[in-house]
Amino acid sequence: MSRVWNFSAGPAALPEEVLKQAAEEMLDWQGAGMGVMEMSHRGKEFTSIAEAAEADLRELMAVPDNYRILFMQGGAIAENAIIPMNLLGQHDSADYVVTGAWSAKSLKEARRYCKAHVAASAEAGGFTSVPAMTEWSLSDDPAYLFTCTNETIGGVEYPFEPDLAAIGRAEVPVVADVSSHILSRAMDVSKYGLLFGGAQKNIGPAGLTIVIVREDLLGRSVPACPTAFDYKTVADNGSMYNTPPTYAIYIAGLVFQWLKRQGGVAAIEAQNIAKAKLLYDYLDASDFYASKVDPACRSRMNVPFFLADESLNEVFLAESKAAGLVQLKGHKSVGGMRASIYNAMPLAGVQALVDFMRDFAARKG
């Protein structure tokens, strides 16, 4: 059985090297006589796995010493509630930049816990761009400013890193949902108070959530915050306050090792630039397909596109699947197609997609 080119937005493709190693270690991890999912999370074997995963992530992202890395559960959606419950402290409001479906969902959830102010929104333009920082209008005393730096559904990615010092608000911590482009490009962690992301797009299996939080933001939780989701409690207990998603942490650790073998984030970013350029260049040269996102804000990870004749959508999906190209259907809220080309997708996979699209256009156009 041959593997397909999997363009799923998440859970998404994993590097074959990682899957093969996990398969080899399924019954016996490095002589332990048992698999990782059978281990005690407090045993020396799993402790070594978790410590290595954290150290490798810290190295890959150049995480400063005054930040804690937490392995949590609940996914990015749960963090939409966990973040305000942890960061509000004595504040009663937070600011949100809304650039698509996910940041809109985050805003809606935050309003259950605080006054959530829209500092900027791209809704008027159909969520096809990111508002320039000069257009952001922060409230008087927000606990934090929330951003989603890559919108998986709309295919919009920040072309800059938020720097609130540039608009005179350096005291406000920036929070970023980086679920769908973490480790795909260099990021200056020091510009953020907190980064978080679900693992199932660019790191590993669903079930693990990564949180990278600056130490001075710990200990600000509201009284109603569940103990297991209190960042300080999680940090003080080395992410072991409750049983963590052990197998997902193990796979994430294997992915981190794989990334290091590729040359780290700088090397994988160069590959991602090449993959995205290949696909967008073809879209821009075609009148059979179209990309609606502002070219300055196009995601390297998630590429939505539309057929000029949408009556051909189902035929396109059926034929692409028959050609070994799967999970190309766009999100139900926007329609069309979407190719997610995360780190694990090689250039050959994107080339196969472009070749199919070119052939399909020639036959149907």
Short mmCIF file of C-alpha atoms in Angstrom, two decimals:
data_model
loop_
_atom_site.label_atom_id
_atom_site.label_comp_id
_atom_site.label_asym_id
_atom_site.label_seq_id
_atom_site.Cartn_x
_atom_site.Cartn_y
_atom_site.Cartn_z
CA MET A 1 0.00 0.00 0.00
CA SER A 2 1.48 3.36 -1.03
CA ARG A 3 1.01 6.47 1.08
CA VAL A 4 -1.00 9.36 -0.31
CA TRP A 5 -0.06 13.03 -0.41
CA ASN A 6 -2.05 14.23 2.60
CA PHE A 7 -3.02 17.92 2.50
CA SER A 8 -5.19 17.79 5.63
CA ALA A 9 -5.35 20.93 7.74
CA GLY A 10 -5.19 18.86 10.91
CA PRO A 11 -4.72 16.27 12.18
CA ALA A 12 -2.11 16.41 9.49
CA ALA A 13 0.69 14.41 7.92
CA LEU A 14 3.70 13.42 10.01
CA PRO A 15 7.24 12.81 8.72
CA GLU A 16 7.61 9.20 7.57
CA GLU A 17 10.87 8.87 9.52
CA VAL A 18 8.96 9.67 12.70
CA LEU A 19 6.17 7.20 11.96
CA LYS A 20 8.65 4.43 11.20
CA GLN A 21 10.58 5.03 14.42
CA ALA A 22 7.36 5.07 16.43
CA ALA A 23 6.32 1.80 14.79
CA GLU A 24 9.64 0.20 15.64
CA GLU A 25 9.33 1.31 19.26
CA MET A 26 5.62 0.54 19.67
CA LEU A 27 6.10 -2.64 21.72
CA ASP A 28 9.49 -1.92 23.25
CA TRP A 29 10.85 1.58 23.72
CA GLN A 30 14.65 1.38 23.82
CA GLY A 31 14.78 -1.83 25.80
CA ALA A 32 12.16 -0.85 28.38
CA GLY A 33 10.07 -3.89 27.49
CA MET A 34 6.97 -1.75 26.99
CA GLY A 35 5.69 0.95 24.69
CA VAL A 36 5.57 4.64 25.57
CA MET A 37 1.79 4.74 25.94
CA GLU A 38 2.07 2.04 28.63
CA MET A 39 4.61 3.91 30.77
CA SER A 40 4.03 5.75 34.02
CA HIS A 41 4.26 9.46 33.33
CA ARG A 42 6.37 9.75 36.48
CA GLY A 43 8.74 6.91 35.64
CA LYS A 44 12.35 7.57 34.65
CA GLU A 45 11.75 6.39 31.07
CA PHE A 46 8.96 8.82 30.28
CA THR A 47 10.56 11.59 32.31
CA SER A 48 13.59 11.36 30.04
CA ILE A 49 11.33 11.55 26.95
CA ALA A 50 9.49 14.65 28.21
CA GLU A 51 12.68 16.41 29.30
CA ALA A 52 14.32 15.78 25.92
CA ALA A 53 11.24 17.03 24.06
CA GLU A 54 11.17 20.23 26.08
CA ALA A 55 14.90 20.82 25.65
CA ASP A 56 14.71 20.24 21.89
CA LEU A 57 11.75 22.61 21.50
CA ARG A 58 13.55 25.25 23.55
CA GLU A 59 16.59 24.89 21.28
CA LEU A 60 14.63 24.91 18.02
CA MET A 61 12.69 28.06 18.92
CA ALA A 62 15.50 29.74 20.89
CA VAL A 63 13.13 30.08 23.85
CA PRO A 64 14.66 32.47 26.43
CA ASP A 65 15.43 31.21 29.93
CA ASN A 66 12.65 33.34 31.49
CA TYR A 67 9.94 31.42 29.61
CA ARG A 68 8.35 28.15 30.67
CA ILE A 69 7.29 25.44 28.25
CA LEU A 70 4.11 23.63 29.30
CA PHE A 71 2.66 20.42 27.86
CA MET A 72 -1.09 20.69 28.30
CA GLN A 73 -4.38 19.21 27.11
CA GLY A 74 -7.59 20.63 25.69
CA GLY A 75 -6.29 21.92 22.36
CA ALA A 76 -6.10 25.51 21.20
CA ILE A 77 -9.86 25.89 21.61
CA ALA A 78 -9.63 25.23 25.34
CA GLU A 79 -6.82 27.78 25.58
CA ASN A 80 -9.32 30.42 24.46
CA ALA A 81 -10.79 30.09 27.95
CA ILE A 82 -7.64 29.09 29.84
CA ILE A 83 -5.76 32.21 28.70
CA PRO A 84 -8.13 34.84 30.12
CA MET A 85 -8.56 32.80 33.30
CA ASN A 86 -4.78 32.84 33.73
CA LEU A 87 -3.78 36.28 32.51
CA LEU A 88 -6.54 38.62 33.63
CA GLY A 89 -5.19 39.08 37.14
CA GLN A 90 -6.56 42.42 38.41
CA HIS A 91 -7.66 43.44 34.90
CA ASP A 92 -11.21 43.14 33.62
CA SER A 93 -10.51 43.44 29.89
CA ALA A 94 -8.36 42.11 27.06
CA ASP A 95 -7.80 43.17 23.45
CA TYR A 96 -8.19 41.01 20.33
CA VAL A 97 -7.03 41.39 16.74
CA VAL A 98 -9.53 39.49 14.58
CA THR A 99 -8.12 38.19 11.29
CA GLY A 100 -10.28 35.14 10.62
CA ALA A 101 -12.45 32.36 11.96
CA TRP A 102 -10.11 31.25 14.74
CA SER A 103 -9.41 34.65 16.26
CA ALA A 104 -13.15 35.40 16.00
CA LYS A 105 -13.83 32.21 17.96
CA SER A 106 -11.20 33.22 20.52
CA LEU A 107 -12.85 36.62 20.95
CA LYS A 108 -16.27 35.05 21.46
CA GLU A 109 -14.96 32.72 24.14
CA ALA A 110 -13.06 35.48 25.95
CA ARG A 111 -16.29 37.44 26.33
CA ARG A 112 -17.47 34.75 28.73
CA TYR A 113 -14.74 35.80 31.15
CA CYS A 114 -13.94 39.47 30.55
CA LYS A 115 -14.60 42.57 28.51
CA ALA A 116 -13.01 41.68 25.18
CA HIS A 117 -12.25 44.69 22.99
CA VAL A 118 -11.60 44.43 19.24
CA ALA A 119 -8.35 46.29 18.68
CA ALA A 120 -8.48 45.65 14.93
CA SER A 121 -10.46 43.50 12.53
CA ALA A 122 -10.10 42.35 8.93
CA GLU A 123 -13.74 41.26 8.66
CA ALA A 124 -14.77 44.12 6.38
CA GLY A 125 -12.34 42.85 3.77
CA GLY A 126 -13.52 39.27 4.05
CA PHE A 127 -10.63 38.17 6.26
CA THR A 128 -8.12 38.24 3.42
CA SER A 129 -5.42 40.35 5.09
CA VAL A 130 -3.89 41.43 8.40
CA PRO A 131 -4.52 45.01 9.59
CA ALA A 132 -1.31 47.03 9.83
CA MET A 133 -0.21 47.76 13.39
CA THR A 134 -0.77 51.46 12.76
CA GLU A 135 -4.48 50.60 12.52
CA TRP A 136 -4.60 48.82 15.89
CA SER A 137 -6.46 50.66 18.63
CA LEU A 138 -5.81 49.17 22.06
CA SER A 139 -8.04 49.83 25.05
CA ASP A 140 -6.81 51.72 28.12
CA ASP A 141 -5.68 48.86 30.35
CA PRO A 142 -5.92 45.41 28.72
CA ALA A 143 -4.48 42.33 30.42
CA TYR A 144 -3.07 41.24 27.06
CA LEU A 145 -3.45 41.56 23.29
CA PHE A 146 -4.51 38.37 21.48
CA THR A 147 -3.50 37.46 17.92
CA CYS A 148 -3.83 34.38 15.73
CA THR A 149 -0.70 34.64 13.61
CA ASN A 150 -1.81 32.07 11.03
CA GLU A 151 -5.48 31.58 10.22
CA THR A 152 -5.83 27.98 9.06
CA ILE A 153 -9.26 28.39 7.44
CA GLY A 154 -8.72 31.65 5.58
CA GLY A 155 -5.06 31.11 4.76
CA VAL A 156 -3.92 34.44 6.23
CA GLU A 157 -0.53 34.67 7.95
CA TYR A 158 0.99 37.68 9.71
CA PRO A 159 3.76 39.12 7.53
CA PHE A 160 5.24 40.75 10.64
CA GLU A 161 5.70 40.00 14.32
CA PRO A 162 3.62 42.20 16.63
CA ASP A 163 5.81 44.73 18.44
CA LEU A 164 3.63 46.86 20.69
CA ALA A 165 6.61 49.02 21.65
CA ALA A 166 6.32 50.45 18.13
CA ILE A 167 2.90 51.87 18.99
CA GLY A 168 3.79 52.89 22.53
CA ARG A 169 2.17 49.95 24.34
CA ALA A 170 5.16 47.80 25.27
CA GLU A 171 3.61 47.05 28.68
CA VAL A 172 0.84 44.93 27.12
CA PRO A 173 1.80 41.24 26.70
CA VAL A 174 1.13 39.81 23.24
CA VAL A 175 -0.56 36.39 23.11
CA ALA A 176 -0.37 34.41 19.88
CA ASP A 177 -2.15 31.31 18.68
CA VAL A 178 0.57 29.70 16.56
CA SER A 179 -1.12 26.31 16.16
CA SER A 180 -0.77 26.07 12.40
CA HIS A 181 2.67 27.57 11.78
CA ILE A 182 4.71 26.89 14.90
CA LEU A 183 8.22 25.72 13.92
CA SER A 184 7.60 26.57 10.25
CA ARG A 185 9.41 29.89 10.41
CA ALA A 186 11.70 31.78 12.76
CA MET A 187 9.89 33.62 15.56
CA ASP A 188 11.29 35.96 18.19
CA VAL A 189 9.73 34.46 21.31
CA SER A 190 10.80 37.46 23.38
CA LYS A 191 8.26 39.63 21.54
CA TYR A 192 5.42 37.61 23.05
CA GLY A 193 4.09 37.10 26.54
CA LEU A 194 2.57 33.76 25.57
CA LEU A 195 2.57 31.47 22.55
CA PHE A 196 0.31 28.45 22.28
CA GLY A 197 -0.75 25.86 19.78
CA GLY A 198 -2.41 22.50 19.29
CA ALA A 199 0.09 19.91 18.13
CA GLN A 200 -2.00 18.22 15.46
CA LYS A 201 -1.07 20.52 12.58
CA ASN A 202 2.71 20.90 12.55
CA ILE A 203 4.07 18.92 15.51
CA GLY A 204 2.33 15.65 16.24
CA PRO A 205 -0.90 13.89 17.19
CA ALA A 206 -3.99 15.60 18.51
CA GLY A 207 -4.18 15.74 22.29
CA LEU A 208 -1.11 17.82 23.10
CA THR A 209 -1.15 21.59 23.46
CA ILE A 210 2.10 23.53 23.68
CA VAL A 211 2.17 26.69 25.83
CA ILE A 212 5.25 28.92 26.03
CA VAL A 213 4.69 31.55 28.69
CA ARG A 214 6.87 34.29 30.19
CA GLU A 215 7.50 33.64 33.87
CA ASP A 216 6.24 37.02 35.09
CA LEU A 217 2.79 36.14 33.72
CA LEU A 218 2.46 33.11 36.00
CA GLY A 219 0.41 33.40 39.18
CA ARG A 220 -2.23 35.77 37.81
CA SER A 221 -5.10 33.31 37.51
CA VAL A 222 -8.60 34.22 38.57
CA PRO A 223 -10.10 32.23 41.49
CA ALA A 224 -12.42 30.27 39.18
CA CYS A 225 -9.55 28.89 37.09
CA PRO A 226 -9.44 25.07 37.37
CA THR A 227 -6.29 23.97 39.18
CA ALA A 228 -5.22 21.64 36.37
CA PHE A 229 -5.32 24.58 33.94
CA ASP A 230 -3.53 27.09 36.17
CA TYR A 231 -0.28 27.83 34.33
CA LYS A 232 1.65 28.30 37.58
CA THR A 233 0.48 24.94 38.90
CA VAL A 234 1.38 23.26 35.61
CA ALA A 235 4.78 24.97 35.53
CA ASP A 236 5.55 24.20 39.19
CA ASN A 237 4.81 20.54 38.53
CA GLY A 238 6.77 20.21 35.31
CA SER A 239 3.58 19.61 33.29
CA MET A 240 2.91 16.56 35.48
CA TYR A 241 0.22 17.90 37.80
CA ASN A 242 -2.18 15.53 36.06
CA THR A 243 -1.33 12.77 33.61
CA PRO A 244 -0.18 14.53 30.43
CA PRO A 245 -0.81 13.25 26.88
CA THR A 246 2.24 11.02 27.07
CA TYR A 247 2.21 9.43 23.62
CA ALA A 248 1.59 12.77 21.92
CA ILE A 249 4.56 14.25 23.81
CA TYR A 250 6.69 11.31 22.67
CA ILE A 251 5.74 11.79 19.01
CA ALA A 252 6.28 15.54 19.32
CA GLY A 253 9.74 14.81 20.67
CA LEU A 254 10.48 12.63 17.65
CA VAL A 255 9.33 15.44 15.36
CA PHE A 256 11.63 17.89 17.16
CA GLN A 257 14.54 15.51 16.61
CA TRP A 258 13.55 15.17 12.95
CA LEU A 259 13.50 18.95 12.58
CA LYS A 260 16.98 19.20 14.05
CA ARG A 261 18.19 16.64 11.50
CA GLN A 262 16.72 18.80 8.72
CA GLY A 263 18.85 21.70 9.89
CA GLY A 264 16.44 23.35 12.31
CA VAL A 265 13.83 26.03 11.82
CA ALA A 266 15.90 28.15 9.43
CA ALA A 267 16.33 25.21 7.04
CA ILE A 268 12.69 24.13 7.22
CA GLU A 269 11.57 27.74 6.66
CA ALA A 270 13.56 27.84 3.43
CA GLN A 271 11.78 24.66 2.30
CA ASN A 272 8.41 26.14 3.25
CA ILE A 273 9.10 29.29 1.26
CA ALA A 274 9.95 27.18 -1.80
CA LYS A 275 6.81 25.03 -1.44
CA ALA A 276 4.50 28.01 -1.02
CA LYS A 277 6.10 29.86 -3.93
CA LEU A 278 5.62 26.86 -6.23
CA LEU A 279 1.90 26.67 -5.48
CA TYR A 280 1.14 30.39 -5.38
CA ASP A 281 3.09 31.06 -8.58
CA TYR A 282 0.96 28.50 -10.35
CA LEU A 283 -2.27 29.94 -8.92
CA ASP A 284 -1.30 33.46 -9.96
CA ALA A 285 -0.51 32.33 -13.50
CA SER A 286 -3.80 30.47 -13.90
CA ASP A 287 -7.24 31.78 -14.83
CA PHE A 288 -8.77 28.41 -13.93
CA TYR A 289 -7.96 28.77 -10.21
CA ALA A 290 -7.83 31.78 -7.90
CA SER A 291 -6.41 32.78 -4.52
CA LYS A 292 -8.37 35.50 -2.70
CA VAL A 293 -5.83 36.33 0.02
CA ASP A 294 -3.78 39.53 -0.13
CA PRO A 295 -0.40 38.37 -1.51
CA ALA A 296 1.38 40.18 1.33
CA CYS A 297 -0.48 38.07 3.90
CA ARG A 298 -0.63 34.65 2.26
CA SER A 299 -0.03 31.70 4.53
CA ARG A 300 2.87 29.40 3.75
CA MET A 301 1.08 26.60 5.58
CA ASN A 302 -2.56 26.76 4.43
CA VAL A 303 -3.38 27.66 0.83
CA PRO A 304 -7.10 28.09 0.04
CA PHE A 305 -7.95 28.31 -3.64
CA PHE A 306 -11.08 28.32 -5.76
CA LEU A 307 -12.02 26.94 -9.15
CA ALA A 308 -13.45 29.54 -11.52
CA ASP A 309 -16.19 27.04 -12.33
CA GLU A 310 -17.29 25.75 -8.94
CA SER A 311 -19.56 23.17 -10.54
CA LEU A 312 -16.33 21.21 -11.06
CA ASN A 313 -15.48 21.08 -7.35
CA GLU A 314 -16.66 17.53 -6.72
CA VAL A 315 -15.03 16.25 -9.89
CA PHE A 316 -11.77 17.92 -8.86
CA LEU A 317 -11.91 16.28 -5.43
CA ALA A 318 -12.75 12.85 -6.83
CA GLU A 319 -10.02 12.93 -9.45
CA SER A 320 -7.40 14.33 -7.09
CA LYS A 321 -8.16 11.58 -4.59
CA ALA A 322 -7.82 8.97 -7.33
CA ALA A 323 -4.42 10.52 -8.11
CA GLY A 324 -3.32 10.09 -4.47
CA LEU A 325 -3.90 13.72 -3.41
CA VAL A 326 -6.28 13.80 -0.45
CA GLN A 327 -7.96 16.18 2.04
CA LEU A 328 -8.11 19.08 -0.41
CA LYS A 329 -11.68 20.16 0.30
CA GLY A 330 -11.89 23.68 1.73
CA HIS A 331 -13.38 24.39 5.13
CA LYS A 332 -17.18 24.29 5.06
CA SER A 333 -17.40 27.94 6.10
CA VAL A 334 -15.55 29.22 3.02
CA GLY A 335 -15.83 26.44 0.43
CA GLY A 336 -13.43 25.89 -2.41
CA MET A 337 -10.21 23.96 -1.89
CA ARG A 338 -7.40 24.13 0.62
CA ALA A 339 -3.94 22.62 0.52
CA SER A 340 -2.19 22.50 3.88
CA ILE A 341 1.54 22.15 3.27
CA TYR A 342 3.02 21.85 6.73
CA ASN A 343 6.64 20.97 7.52
CA ALA A 344 6.10 17.26 6.88
CA MET A 345 4.88 17.87 3.32
CA PRO A 346 7.89 17.63 0.97
CA LEU A 347 8.35 19.74 -2.13
CA ALA A 348 7.57 16.64 -4.21
CA GLY A 349 4.05 16.57 -2.76
CA VAL A 350 3.39 20.18 -3.75
CA GLN A 351 4.82 19.50 -7.19
CA ALA A 352 2.46 16.53 -7.56
CA LEU A 353 -0.46 18.79 -6.66
CA VAL A 354 0.55 21.49 -9.15
CA ASP A 355 1.03 18.88 -11.87
CA PHE A 356 -2.46 17.51 -11.22
CA MET A 357 -4.02 20.99 -11.14
CA ARG A 358 -2.36 21.88 -14.43
CA ASP A 359 -3.57 18.68 -16.07
CA PHE A 360 -7.09 19.08 -14.68
CA ALA A 361 -7.28 22.67 -15.96
CA ALA A 362 -6.10 21.58 -19.39
CA ARG A 363 -8.80 18.92 -19.57
CA LYS A 364 -11.68 20.89 -18.03
CA GLY A 365 -10.92 24.48 -18.89
#
